[in-house]
Amino acid sequence: RGAGVPADAGRALELFMSAARRGELEAQFKAGECYAMGIGTAADDEAAIEWLSKAAVRGHAGAQHALGNALERQGREGATTWWARAADQGHPGAHLRLGARSMGAALGA
């Protein structure tokens, strides 16, 4: 958790990216989250989708959930598919998103 090290979001992103480029699954997810939330860089949904996709296709439930969120923000298709994959692994946020989507459909929203 960085005990004894000053917080530096930009450096954290650099380290995540270094590991992500080497194929580290958790680093791909963390890099995608940084881009999605603008941590250590300006928010960039395209970069977020790129890195979250790499982790999502490898089965990372958090990345699948976050990828669904990023796709929805961009108005692109596929969010429900990724939320369903994450929900199948027990991701609570994905269950919530699917439930909200189903409720909206049931209410005609």
mmCIF file of N, CA, C and O in Angstrom:
data_model
loop_
_atom_site.group_PDB
_atom_site.id
_atom_site.type_symbol
_atom_site.label_atom_id
_atom_site.label_comp_id
_atom_site.label_asym_id
_atom_site.label_seq_id
_atom_site.Cartn_x
_atom_site.Cartn_y
_atom_site.Cartn_z
ATOM 1 N N ARG A 1 0.808 -1.201 0.000
ATOM 2 C CA ARG A 1 0.000 0.000 0.000
ATOM 3 C C ARG A 1 0.850 1.263 0.000
ATOM 4 O O ARG A 1 0.355 2.321 0.292
ATOM 5 N N GLY A 2 2.124 1.152 -0.262
ATOM 6 C CA GLY A 2 2.963 2.332 -0.389
ATOM 7 C C GLY A 2 3.476 2.883 0.923
ATOM 8 O O GLY A 2 3.849 4.049 0.985
ATOM 9 N N ALA A 3 3.510 2.082 1.982
ATOM 10 C CA ALA A 3 3.997 2.564 3.265
ATOM 11 C C ALA A 3 5.428 3.080 3.112
ATOM 12 O O ALA A 3 6.298 2.394 2.584
ATOM 13 N N GLY A 4 5.649 4.314 3.567
ATOM 14 C CA GLY A 4 6.979 4.892 3.513
ATOM 15 C C GLY A 4 7.360 5.492 2.175
ATOM 16 O O GLY A 4 8.473 5.956 1.988
ATOM 17 N N VAL A 5 6.441 5.473 1.227
ATOM 18 C CA VAL A 5 6.699 6.007 -0.107
ATOM 19 C C VAL A 5 5.678 7.109 -0.372
ATOM 20 O O VAL A 5 4.482 6.904 -0.167
ATOM 21 N N PRO A 6 6.142 8.290 -0.833
ATOM 22 C CA PRO A 6 5.166 9.345 -1.120
ATOM 23 C C PRO A 6 4.224 8.941 -2.263
ATOM 24 O O PRO A 6 4.627 8.250 -3.199
ATOM 25 N N ALA A 7 2.970 9.360 -2.144
ATOM 26 C CA ALA A 7 1.990 9.064 -3.197
ATOM 27 C C ALA A 7 2.387 9.780 -4.485
ATOM 28 O O ALA A 7 2.740 10.958 -4.469
ATOM 29 N N ASP A 8 2.355 9.057 -5.587
ATOM 30 C CA ASP A 8 2.695 9.618 -6.898
ATOM 31 C C ASP A 8 1.913 8.840 -7.947
ATOM 32 O O ASP A 8 2.364 7.792 -8.428
ATOM 33 N N ALA A 9 0.733 9.331 -8.284
ATOM 34 C CA ALA A 9 -0.152 8.627 -9.207
ATOM 35 C C ALA A 9 0.478 8.448 -10.581
ATOM 36 O O ALA A 9 0.295 7.408 -11.229
ATOM 37 N N GLY A 10 1.220 9.451 -11.041
ATOM 38 C CA GLY A 10 1.877 9.336 -12.343
ATOM 39 C C GLY A 10 2.897 8.209 -12.354
ATOM 40 O O GLY A 10 2.971 7.434 -13.311
ATOM 41 N N ARG A 11 3.686 8.105 -11.290
ATOM 42 C CA ARG A 11 4.673 7.023 -11.190
ATOM 43 C C ARG A 11 3.975 5.670 -11.085
ATOM 44 O O ARG A 11 4.430 4.687 -11.677
ATOM 45 N N ALA A 12 2.875 5.631 -10.346
ATOM 46 C CA ALA A 12 2.125 4.382 -10.229
ATOM 47 C C ALA A 12 1.667 3.916 -11.606
ATOM 48 O O ALA A 12 1.809 2.731 -11.949
ATOM 49 N N LEU A 13 1.134 4.836 -12.411
ATOM 50 C CA LEU A 13 0.693 4.468 -13.753
ATOM 51 C C LEU A 13 1.867 3.971 -14.588
ATOM 52 O O LEU A 13 1.738 2.982 -15.313
ATOM 53 N N GLU A 14 3.018 4.635 -14.491
ATOM 54 C CA GLU A 14 4.205 4.175 -15.225
ATOM 55 C C GLU A 14 4.550 2.736 -14.855
ATOM 56 O O GLU A 14 4.849 1.917 -15.738
ATOM 57 N N LEU A 15 4.504 2.425 -13.571
ATOM 58 C CA LEU A 15 4.833 1.071 -13.116
ATOM 59 C C LEU A 15 3.780 0.065 -13.571
ATOM 60 O O LEU A 15 4.123 -1.045 -14.009
ATOM 61 N N PHE A 16 2.504 0.448 -13.476
ATOM 62 C CA PHE A 16 1.438 -0.435 -13.977
ATOM 63 C C PHE A 16 1.632 -0.712 -15.459
ATOM 64 O O PHE A 16 1.510 -1.850 -15.918
ATOM 65 N N MET A 17 1.935 0.344 -16.232
ATOM 66 C CA MET A 17 2.098 0.187 -17.677
ATOM 67 C C MET A 17 3.289 -0.705 -18.010
ATOM 68 O O MET A 17 3.215 -1.533 -18.927
ATOM 69 N N SER A 18 4.373 -0.560 -17.271
ATOM 70 C CA SER A 18 5.541 -1.407 -17.504
ATOM 71 C C SER A 18 5.180 -2.877 -17.315
ATOM 72 O O SER A 18 5.510 -3.723 -18.154
ATOM 73 N N ALA A 19 4.479 -3.165 -16.234
ATOM 74 C CA ALA A 19 4.071 -4.548 -15.975
ATOM 75 C C ALA A 19 2.987 -5.001 -16.952
ATOM 76 O O ALA A 19 2.988 -6.146 -17.407
ATOM 77 N N ALA A 20 2.058 -4.102 -17.296
ATOM 78 C CA ALA A 20 0.971 -4.448 -18.220
ATOM 79 C C ALA A 20 1.518 -4.831 -19.587
ATOM 80 O O ALA A 20 1.054 -5.793 -20.207
ATOM 81 N N ARG A 21 2.523 -4.099 -20.049
ATOM 82 C CA ARG A 21 3.127 -4.414 -21.349
ATOM 83 C C ARG A 21 3.808 -5.779 -21.344
ATOM 84 O O ARG A 21 3.965 -6.391 -22.396
ATOM 85 N N ARG A 22 4.208 -6.219 -20.155
ATOM 86 C CA ARG A 22 4.811 -7.555 -20.033
ATOM 87 C C ARG A 22 3.748 -8.641 -19.855
ATOM 88 O O ARG A 22 4.071 -9.805 -19.685
ATOM 89 N N GLY A 23 2.483 -8.242 -19.871
ATOM 90 C CA GLY A 23 1.400 -9.215 -19.796
ATOM 91 C C GLY A 23 0.891 -9.519 -18.408
ATOM 92 O O GLY A 23 0.123 -10.461 -18.230
ATOM 93 N N GLU A 24 1.265 -8.731 -17.408
ATOM 94 C CA GLU A 24 0.786 -8.948 -16.047
ATOM 95 C C GLU A 24 -0.701 -8.599 -15.970
ATOM 96 O O GLU A 24 -1.086 -7.449 -16.193
ATOM 97 N N LEU A 25 -1.506 -9.585 -15.649
ATOM 98 C CA LEU A 25 -2.962 -9.442 -15.664
ATOM 99 C C LEU A 25 -3.453 -8.312 -14.756
ATOM 100 O O LEU A 25 -4.210 -7.435 -15.197
ATOM 101 N N GLU A 26 -3.058 -8.303 -13.499
ATOM 102 C CA GLU A 26 -3.541 -7.284 -12.559
ATOM 103 C C GLU A 26 -3.077 -5.893 -12.984
ATOM 104 O O GLU A 26 -3.812 -4.917 -12.833
ATOM 105 N N ALA A 27 -1.879 -5.792 -13.541
ATOM 106 C CA ALA A 27 -1.370 -4.503 -14.008
ATOM 107 C C ALA A 27 -2.177 -4.001 -15.201
ATOM 108 O O ALA A 27 -2.419 -2.793 -15.322
ATOM 109 N N GLN A 28 -2.616 -4.902 -16.082
ATOM 110 C CA GLN A 28 -3.461 -4.490 -17.200
ATOM 111 C C GLN A 28 -4.770 -3.901 -16.683
ATOM 112 O O GLN A 28 -5.236 -2.869 -17.171
ATOM 113 N N PHE A 29 -5.343 -4.553 -15.674
ATOM 114 C CA PHE A 29 -6.568 -4.052 -15.061
ATOM 115 C C PHE A 29 -6.329 -2.695 -14.409
ATOM 116 O O PHE A 29 -7.088 -1.743 -14.636
ATOM 117 N N LYS A 30 -5.269 -2.575 -13.603
ATOM 118 C CA LYS A 30 -4.978 -1.324 -12.906
ATOM 119 C C LYS A 30 -4.687 -0.184 -13.887
ATOM 120 O O LYS A 30 -5.116 0.948 -13.680
ATOM 121 N N ALA A 31 -3.960 -0.477 -14.960
ATOM 122 C CA ALA A 31 -3.687 0.548 -15.977
ATOM 123 C C ALA A 31 -5.004 1.026 -16.596
ATOM 124 O O ALA A 31 -5.228 2.230 -16.765
ATOM 125 N N GLY A 32 -5.877 0.082 -16.917
ATOM 126 C CA GLY A 32 -7.180 0.440 -17.469
ATOM 127 C C GLY A 32 -7.987 1.296 -16.517
ATOM 128 O O GLY A 32 -8.625 2.272 -16.929
ATOM 129 N N GLU A 33 -7.956 0.956 -15.231
ATOM 130 C CA GLU A 33 -8.665 1.759 -14.239
ATOM 131 C C GLU A 33 -8.097 3.171 -14.163
ATOM 132 O O GLU A 33 -8.843 4.137 -14.040
ATOM 133 N N CYS A 34 -6.767 3.279 -14.188
ATOM 134 C CA CYS A 34 -6.141 4.612 -14.145
ATOM 135 C C CYS A 34 -6.615 5.465 -15.306
ATOM 136 O O CYS A 34 -6.970 6.637 -15.122
ATOM 137 N N TYR A 35 -6.627 4.893 -16.506
ATOM 138 C CA TYR A 35 -7.086 5.651 -17.669
ATOM 139 C C TYR A 35 -8.579 5.972 -17.566
ATOM 140 O O TYR A 35 -9.007 7.066 -17.925
ATOM 141 N N ALA A 36 -9.369 5.048 -17.066
ATOM 142 C CA ALA A 36 -10.809 5.278 -16.949
ATOM 143 C C ALA A 36 -11.121 6.394 -15.961
ATOM 144 O O ALA A 36 -12.033 7.195 -16.190
ATOM 145 N N MET A 37 -10.357 6.463 -14.874
ATOM 146 C CA MET A 37 -10.652 7.433 -13.811
ATOM 147 C C MET A 37 -9.741 8.654 -13.827
ATOM 148 O O MET A 37 -9.883 9.530 -12.980
ATOM 149 N N GLY A 38 -8.804 8.695 -14.763
ATOM 150 C CA GLY A 38 -7.905 9.844 -14.824
ATOM 151 C C GLY A 38 -6.940 9.899 -13.650
ATOM 152 O O GLY A 38 -6.674 10.965 -13.111
ATOM 153 N N ILE A 39 -6.407 8.764 -13.260
ATOM 154 C CA ILE A 39 -5.447 8.691 -12.154
ATOM 155 C C ILE A 39 -4.042 8.640 -12.735
ATOM 156 O O ILE A 39 -3.687 7.696 -13.438
ATOM 157 N N GLY A 40 -3.265 9.672 -12.485
ATOM 158 C CA GLY A 40 -1.908 9.742 -13.011
ATOM 159 C C GLY A 40 -1.827 10.185 -14.456
ATOM 160 O O GLY A 40 -0.751 10.246 -15.038
ATOM 161 N N THR A 41 -2.962 10.499 -15.023
ATOM 162 C CA THR A 41 -3.062 10.912 -16.422
ATOM 163 C C THR A 41 -4.445 11.520 -16.636
ATOM 164 O O THR A 41 -5.310 11.408 -15.764
ATOM 165 N N ALA A 42 -4.640 12.123 -17.790
ATOM 166 C CA ALA A 42 -5.988 12.577 -18.127
ATOM 167 C C ALA A 42 -6.860 11.347 -18.399
ATOM 168 O O ALA A 42 -6.369 10.327 -18.902
ATOM 169 N N ALA A 43 -8.135 11.429 -18.044
ATOM 170 C CA ALA A 43 -9.049 10.326 -18.344
ATOM 171 C C ALA A 43 -9.057 10.083 -19.849
ATOM 172 O O ALA A 43 -9.066 11.029 -20.638
ATOM 173 N N ASP A 44 -9.026 8.822 -20.221
ATOM 174 C CA ASP A 44 -8.949 8.437 -21.639
ATOM 175 C C ASP A 44 -9.679 7.110 -21.802
ATOM 176 O O ASP A 44 -9.112 6.045 -21.538
ATOM 177 N N ASP A 45 -10.956 7.187 -22.208
ATOM 178 C CA ASP A 45 -11.760 5.966 -22.323
ATOM 179 C C ASP A 45 -11.200 4.995 -23.361
ATOM 180 O O ASP A 45 -11.313 3.786 -23.190
ATOM 181 N N GLU A 46 -10.619 5.494 -24.433
ATOM 182 C CA GLU A 46 -10.069 4.579 -25.445
ATOM 183 C C GLU A 46 -8.911 3.768 -24.870
ATOM 184 O O GLU A 46 -8.825 2.557 -25.074
ATOM 185 N N ALA A 47 -8.003 4.419 -24.148
ATOM 186 C CA ALA A 47 -6.894 3.701 -23.519
ATOM 187 C C ALA A 47 -7.426 2.773 -22.432
ATOM 188 O O ALA A 47 -6.936 1.646 -22.270
ATOM 189 N N ALA A 48 -8.436 3.227 -21.695
ATOM 190 C CA ALA A 48 -9.043 2.376 -20.671
ATOM 191 C C ALA A 48 -9.611 1.112 -21.304
ATOM 192 O O ALA A 48 -9.362 -0.004 -20.822
ATOM 193 N N ILE A 49 -10.349 1.271 -22.383
ATOM 194 C CA ILE A 49 -10.954 0.124 -23.059
ATOM 195 C C ILE A 49 -9.871 -0.820 -23.576
ATOM 196 O O ILE A 49 -9.988 -2.044 -23.459
ATOM 197 N N GLU A 50 -8.796 -0.269 -24.117
ATOM 198 C CA GLU A 50 -7.703 -1.107 -24.619
ATOM 199 C C GLU A 50 -7.130 -1.996 -23.516
ATOM 200 O O GLU A 50 -6.998 -3.212 -23.686
ATOM 201 N N TRP A 51 -6.784 -1.397 -22.365
ATOM 202 C CA TRP A 51 -6.142 -2.179 -21.300
ATOM 203 C C TRP A 51 -7.127 -3.032 -20.537
ATOM 204 O O TRP A 51 -6.811 -4.171 -20.161
ATOM 205 N N LEU A 52 -8.336 -2.531 -20.309
ATOM 206 C CA LEU A 52 -9.340 -3.357 -19.646
ATOM 207 C C LEU A 52 -9.698 -4.567 -20.498
ATOM 208 O O LEU A 52 -9.901 -5.665 -19.968
ATOM 209 N N SER A 53 -9.742 -4.392 -21.817
ATOM 210 C CA SER A 53 -10.047 -5.507 -22.722
ATOM 211 C C SER A 53 -9.013 -6.619 -22.602
ATOM 212 O O SER A 53 -9.349 -7.802 -22.611
ATOM 213 N N LYS A 54 -7.739 -6.224 -22.499
ATOM 214 C CA LYS A 54 -6.675 -7.219 -22.386
ATOM 215 C C LYS A 54 -6.871 -8.088 -21.145
ATOM 216 O O LYS A 54 -6.692 -9.303 -21.201
ATOM 217 N N ALA A 55 -7.228 -7.458 -20.030
ATOM 218 C CA ALA A 55 -7.450 -8.218 -18.799
ATOM 219 C C ALA A 55 -8.788 -8.954 -18.826
ATOM 220 O O ALA A 55 -8.894 -10.080 -18.337
ATOM 221 N N ALA A 56 -9.803 -8.332 -19.412
ATOM 222 C CA ALA A 56 -11.141 -8.934 -19.446
ATOM 223 C C ALA A 56 -11.154 -10.237 -20.238
ATOM 224 O O ALA A 56 -11.752 -11.220 -19.796
ATOM 225 N N VAL A 57 -10.504 -10.253 -21.390
ATOM 226 C CA VAL A 57 -10.517 -11.481 -22.198
ATOM 227 C C VAL A 57 -9.752 -12.606 -21.509
ATOM 228 O O VAL A 57 -9.973 -13.775 -21.814
ATOM 229 N N ARG A 58 -8.905 -12.256 -20.558
ATOM 230 C CA ARG A 58 -8.162 -13.256 -19.795
ATOM 231 C C ARG A 58 -8.911 -13.677 -18.535
ATOM 232 O O ARG A 58 -8.404 -14.457 -17.745
ATOM 233 N N GLY A 59 -10.144 -13.151 -18.357
ATOM 234 C CA GLY A 59 -11.010 -13.615 -17.277
ATOM 235 C C GLY A 59 -10.995 -12.801 -16.002
ATOM 236 O O GLY A 59 -11.545 -13.244 -14.992
ATOM 237 N N HIS A 60 -10.427 -11.617 -15.995
ATOM 238 C CA HIS A 60 -10.387 -10.784 -14.794
ATOM 239 C C HIS A 60 -11.765 -10.142 -14.587
ATOM 240 O O HIS A 60 -12.190 -9.301 -15.373
ATOM 241 N N ALA A 61 -12.464 -10.564 -13.521
ATOM 242 C CA ALA A 61 -13.838 -10.105 -13.296
ATOM 243 C C ALA A 61 -13.922 -8.599 -13.104
ATOM 244 O O ALA A 61 -14.844 -7.950 -13.621
ATOM 245 N N GLY A 62 -12.997 -8.018 -12.377
ATOM 246 C CA GLY A 62 -13.003 -6.571 -12.180
ATOM 247 C C GLY A 62 -12.834 -5.823 -13.489
ATOM 248 O O GLY A 62 -13.486 -4.810 -13.732
ATOM 249 N N ALA A 63 -11.958 -6.333 -14.344
ATOM 250 C CA ALA A 63 -11.749 -5.720 -15.656
ATOM 251 C C ALA A 63 -12.991 -5.879 -16.530
ATOM 252 O O ALA A 63 -13.349 -4.962 -17.273
ATOM 253 N N GLN A 64 -13.653 -7.021 -16.437
ATOM 254 C CA GLN A 64 -14.871 -7.231 -17.217
ATOM 255 C C GLN A 64 -15.939 -6.226 -16.808
ATOM 256 O O GLN A 64 -16.601 -5.622 -17.656
ATOM 257 N N HIS A 65 -16.096 -6.021 -15.502
ATOM 258 C CA HIS A 65 -17.069 -5.051 -14.999
ATOM 259 C C HIS A 65 -16.702 -3.638 -15.450
ATOM 260 O O HIS A 65 -17.540 -2.894 -15.975
ATOM 261 N N ALA A 66 -15.434 -3.269 -15.252
ATOM 262 C CA ALA A 66 -14.984 -1.922 -15.629
ATOM 263 C C ALA A 66 -15.073 -1.700 -17.138
ATOM 264 O O ALA A 66 -15.404 -0.597 -17.589
ATOM 265 N N LEU A 67 -14.794 -2.741 -17.923
ATOM 266 C CA LEU A 67 -14.910 -2.633 -19.374
ATOM 267 C C LEU A 67 -16.359 -2.369 -19.771
ATOM 268 O O LEU A 67 -16.636 -1.513 -20.622
ATOM 269 N N GLY A 68 -17.289 -3.072 -19.152
ATOM 270 C CA GLY A 68 -18.707 -2.810 -19.410
ATOM 271 C C GLY A 68 -19.064 -1.363 -19.112
ATOM 272 O O GLY A 68 -19.753 -0.707 -19.894
ATOM 273 N N ASN A 69 -18.557 -0.841 -17.990
ATOM 274 C CA ASN A 69 -18.821 0.553 -17.629
ATOM 275 C C ASN A 69 -18.247 1.510 -18.672
ATOM 276 O O ASN A 69 -18.908 2.477 -19.066
ATOM 277 N N ALA A 70 -17.009 1.261 -19.103
ATOM 278 C CA ALA A 70 -16.357 2.133 -20.090
ATOM 279 C C ALA A 70 -17.106 2.095 -21.423
ATOM 280 O O ALA A 70 -17.293 3.133 -22.060
ATOM 281 N N LEU A 71 -17.531 0.915 -21.838
ATOM 282 C CA LEU A 71 -18.279 0.800 -23.093
ATOM 283 C C LEU A 71 -19.602 1.552 -22.997
ATOM 284 O O LEU A 71 -20.004 2.239 -23.941
ATOM 285 N N GLU A 72 -20.257 1.442 -21.853
ATOM 286 C CA GLU A 72 -21.527 2.153 -21.679
ATOM 287 C C GLU A 72 -21.300 3.673 -21.734
ATOM 288 O O GLU A 72 -22.065 4.394 -22.378
ATOM 289 N N ARG A 73 -20.246 4.171 -21.072
ATOM 290 C CA ARG A 73 -19.950 5.610 -21.106
ATOM 291 C C ARG A 73 -19.743 6.102 -22.537
ATOM 292 O O ARG A 73 -20.095 7.229 -22.864
ATOM 293 N N GLN A 74 -19.169 5.249 -23.363
ATOM 294 C CA GLN A 74 -18.896 5.611 -24.754
ATOM 295 C C GLN A 74 -20.103 5.391 -25.663
ATOM 296 O O GLN A 74 -20.040 5.707 -26.845
ATOM 297 N N GLY A 75 -21.172 4.819 -25.120
ATOM 298 C CA GLY A 75 -22.351 4.548 -25.930
ATOM 299 C C GLY A 75 -22.124 3.407 -26.913
ATOM 300 O O GLY A 75 -22.804 3.326 -27.938
ATOM 301 N N ARG A 76 -21.162 2.542 -26.587
ATOM 302 C CA ARG A 76 -20.837 1.427 -27.467
ATOM 303 C C ARG A 76 -21.512 0.156 -26.981
ATOM 304 O O ARG A 76 -21.910 0.048 -25.822
ATOM 305 N N GLU A 77 -21.653 -0.776 -27.878
ATOM 306 C CA GLU A 77 -22.283 -2.052 -27.545
ATOM 307 C C GLU A 77 -21.320 -2.953 -26.796
ATOM 308 O O GLU A 77 -20.120 -2.787 -26.879
ATOM 309 N N GLY A 78 -21.874 -3.900 -26.081
ATOM 310 C CA GLY A 78 -21.062 -4.912 -25.422
ATOM 311 C C GLY A 78 -21.034 -4.829 -23.914
ATOM 312 O O GLY A 78 -20.551 -5.745 -23.252
ATOM 313 N N ALA A 79 -21.531 -3.732 -23.338
ATOM 314 C CA ALA A 79 -21.479 -3.574 -21.886
ATOM 315 C C ALA A 79 -22.165 -4.733 -21.171
ATOM 316 O O ALA A 79 -21.606 -5.319 -20.236
ATOM 317 N N THR A 80 -23.362 -5.074 -21.607
ATOM 318 C CA THR A 80 -24.122 -6.125 -20.938
ATOM 319 C C THR A 80 -23.387 -7.469 -20.997
ATOM 320 O O THR A 80 -23.382 -8.215 -20.021
ATOM 321 N N THR A 81 -22.756 -7.753 -22.108
ATOM 322 C CA THR A 81 -22.006 -9.005 -22.244
ATOM 323 C C THR A 81 -20.884 -9.073 -21.215
ATOM 324 O O THR A 81 -20.693 -10.108 -20.555
ATOM 325 N N TRP A 82 -20.132 -7.982 -21.061
ATOM 326 C CA TRP A 82 -19.015 -7.985 -20.100
ATOM 327 C C TRP A 82 -19.515 -8.004 -18.670
ATOM 328 O O TRP A 82 -18.930 -8.674 -17.810
ATOM 329 N N TRP A 83 -20.608 -7.293 -18.372
ATOM 330 C CA TRP A 83 -21.168 -7.359 -17.021
ATOM 331 C C TRP A 83 -21.622 -8.782 -16.711
ATOM 332 O O TRP A 83 -21.435 -9.265 -15.598
ATOM 333 N N ALA A 84 -22.222 -9.459 -17.697
ATOM 334 C CA ALA A 84 -22.677 -10.834 -17.474
ATOM 335 C C ALA A 84 -21.500 -11.763 -17.190
ATOM 336 O O ALA A 84 -21.585 -12.633 -16.314
ATOM 337 N N ARG A 85 -20.400 -11.590 -17.902
ATOM 338 C CA ARG A 85 -19.213 -12.422 -17.659
ATOM 339 C C ARG A 85 -18.674 -12.191 -16.253
ATOM 340 O O ARG A 85 -18.290 -13.131 -15.565
ATOM 341 N N ALA A 86 -18.643 -10.922 -15.839
ATOM 342 C CA ALA A 86 -18.170 -10.607 -14.485
ATOM 343 C C ALA A 86 -19.141 -11.154 -13.437
ATOM 344 O O ALA A 86 -18.715 -11.701 -12.411
ATOM 345 N N ALA A 87 -20.436 -11.016 -13.691
ATOM 346 C CA ALA A 87 -21.446 -11.522 -12.759
ATOM 347 C C ALA A 87 -21.344 -13.034 -12.619
ATOM 348 O O ALA A 87 -21.513 -13.574 -11.517
ATOM 349 N N ASP A 88 -21.045 -13.723 -13.705
ATOM 350 C CA ASP A 88 -20.881 -15.179 -13.652
ATOM 351 C C ASP A 88 -19.754 -15.591 -12.702
ATOM 352 O O ASP A 88 -19.743 -16.704 -12.190
ATOM 353 N N GLN A 89 -18.819 -14.662 -12.465
ATOM 354 C CA GLN A 89 -17.723 -14.926 -11.540
ATOM 355 C C GLN A 89 -18.017 -14.377 -10.143
ATOM 356 O O GLN A 89 -17.157 -14.406 -9.271
ATOM 357 N N GLY A 90 -19.233 -13.864 -9.956
ATOM 358 C CA GLY A 90 -19.645 -13.379 -8.648
ATOM 359 C C GLY A 90 -19.331 -11.926 -8.359
ATOM 360 O O GLY A 90 -19.400 -11.494 -7.211
ATOM 361 N N HIS A 91 -19.006 -11.132 -9.374
ATOM 362 C CA HIS A 91 -18.684 -9.719 -9.147
ATOM 363 C C HIS A 91 -19.958 -8.975 -8.757
ATOM 364 O O HIS A 91 -20.893 -8.868 -9.551
ATOM 365 N N PRO A 92 -20.026 -8.416 -7.529
ATOM 366 C CA PRO A 92 -21.271 -7.782 -7.074
ATOM 367 C C PRO A 92 -21.666 -6.548 -7.878
ATOM 368 O O PRO A 92 -22.858 -6.325 -8.109
ATOM 369 N N GLY A 93 -20.702 -5.738 -8.295
ATOM 370 C CA GLY A 93 -21.024 -4.559 -9.088
ATOM 371 C C GLY A 93 -21.650 -4.917 -10.419
ATOM 372 O O GLY A 93 -22.538 -4.222 -10.921
ATOM 373 N N ALA A 94 -21.187 -6.011 -11.001
ATOM 374 C CA ALA A 94 -21.746 -6.463 -12.276
ATOM 375 C C ALA A 94 -23.182 -6.944 -12.092
ATOM 376 O O ALA A 94 -24.041 -6.667 -12.933
ATOM 377 N N HIS A 95 -23.447 -7.624 -10.982
ATOM 378 C CA HIS A 95 -24.829 -8.040 -10.690
ATOM 379 C C HIS A 95 -25.728 -6.810 -10.586
ATOM 380 O O HIS A 95 -26.848 -6.807 -11.109
ATOM 381 N N LEU A 96 -25.228 -5.782 -9.912
ATOM 382 C CA LEU A 96 -25.998 -4.549 -9.755
ATOM 383 C C LEU A 96 -26.283 -3.901 -11.101
ATOM 384 O O LEU A 96 -27.419 -3.489 -11.382
ATOM 385 N N ARG A 97 -25.272 -3.804 -11.960
ATOM 386 C CA ARG A 97 -25.462 -3.180 -13.279
ATOM 387 C C ARG A 97 -26.469 -3.972 -14.110
ATOM 388 O O ARG A 97 -27.316 -3.390 -14.789
ATOM 389 N N LEU A 98 -26.370 -5.296 -14.082
ATOM 390 C CA LEU A 98 -27.316 -6.123 -14.839
ATOM 391 C C LEU A 98 -28.733 -5.968 -14.301
ATOM 392 O O LEU A 98 -29.693 -5.883 -15.074
ATOM 393 N N GLY A 99 -28.859 -5.920 -12.968
ATOM 394 C CA GLY A 99 -30.178 -5.735 -12.362
ATOM 395 C C GLY A 99 -30.786 -4.400 -12.756
ATOM 396 O O GLY A 99 -31.969 -4.323 -13.102
ATOM 397 N N ALA A 100 -29.963 -3.350 -12.722
ATOM 398 C CA ALA A 100 -30.446 -2.018 -13.111
ATOM 399 C C ALA A 100 -30.842 -1.999 -14.578
ATOM 400 O O ALA A 100 -31.864 -1.405 -14.951
ATOM 401 N N ARG A 101 -30.054 -2.654 -15.411
ATOM 402 C CA ARG A 101 -30.367 -2.702 -16.845
ATOM 403 C C ARG A 101 -31.678 -3.462 -17.063
ATOM 404 O O ARG A 101 -32.524 -3.048 -17.844
ATOM 405 N N SER A 102 -31.854 -4.574 -16.347
ATOM 406 C CA SER A 102 -33.086 -5.362 -16.485
ATOM 407 C C SER A 102 -34.291 -4.588 -15.970
ATOM 408 O O SER A 102 -35.372 -4.641 -16.569
ATOM 409 N N MET A 103 -34.125 -3.856 -14.872
ATOM 410 C CA MET A 103 -35.228 -3.064 -14.342
ATOM 411 C C MET A 103 -35.621 -1.974 -15.322
ATOM 412 O O MET A 103 -36.807 -1.748 -15.557
ATOM 413 N N GLY A 104 -34.621 -1.320 -15.907
ATOM 414 C CA GLY A 104 -34.920 -0.277 -16.884
ATOM 415 C C GLY A 104 -35.665 -0.841 -18.076
ATOM 416 O O GLY A 104 -36.621 -0.224 -18.571
ATOM 417 N N ALA A 105 -35.268 -2.035 -18.516
ATOM 418 C CA ALA A 105 -35.945 -2.663 -19.657
ATOM 419 C C ALA A 105 -37.380 -3.026 -19.284
ATOM 420 O O ALA A 105 -38.315 -2.841 -20.064
ATOM 421 N N ALA A 106 -37.573 -3.518 -18.045
ATOM 422 C CA ALA A 106 -38.905 -3.903 -17.603
ATOM 423 C C ALA A 106 -39.821 -2.692 -17.470
ATOM 424 O O ALA A 106 -41.032 -2.783 -17.676
ATOM 425 N N LEU A 107 -39.230 -1.551 -17.130
ATOM 426 C CA LEU A 107 -40.023 -0.326 -16.956
ATOM 427 C C LEU A 107 -40.163 0.467 -18.249
ATOM 428 O O LEU A 107 -40.782 1.524 -18.273
ATOM 429 N N GLY A 108 -39.518 -0.036 -19.302
ATOM 430 C CA GLY A 108 -39.602 0.642 -20.584
ATOM 431 C C GLY A 108 -38.682 1.828 -20.723
ATOM 432 O O GLY A 108 -38.890 2.684 -21.566
ATOM 433 N N ALA A 109 -37.661 1.877 -19.860
ATOM 434 C CA ALA A 109 -36.716 2.998 -19.903
ATOM 435 C C ALA A 109 -35.665 2.797 -20.971
ATOM 436 O O ALA A 109 -35.367 1.761 -21.412
#
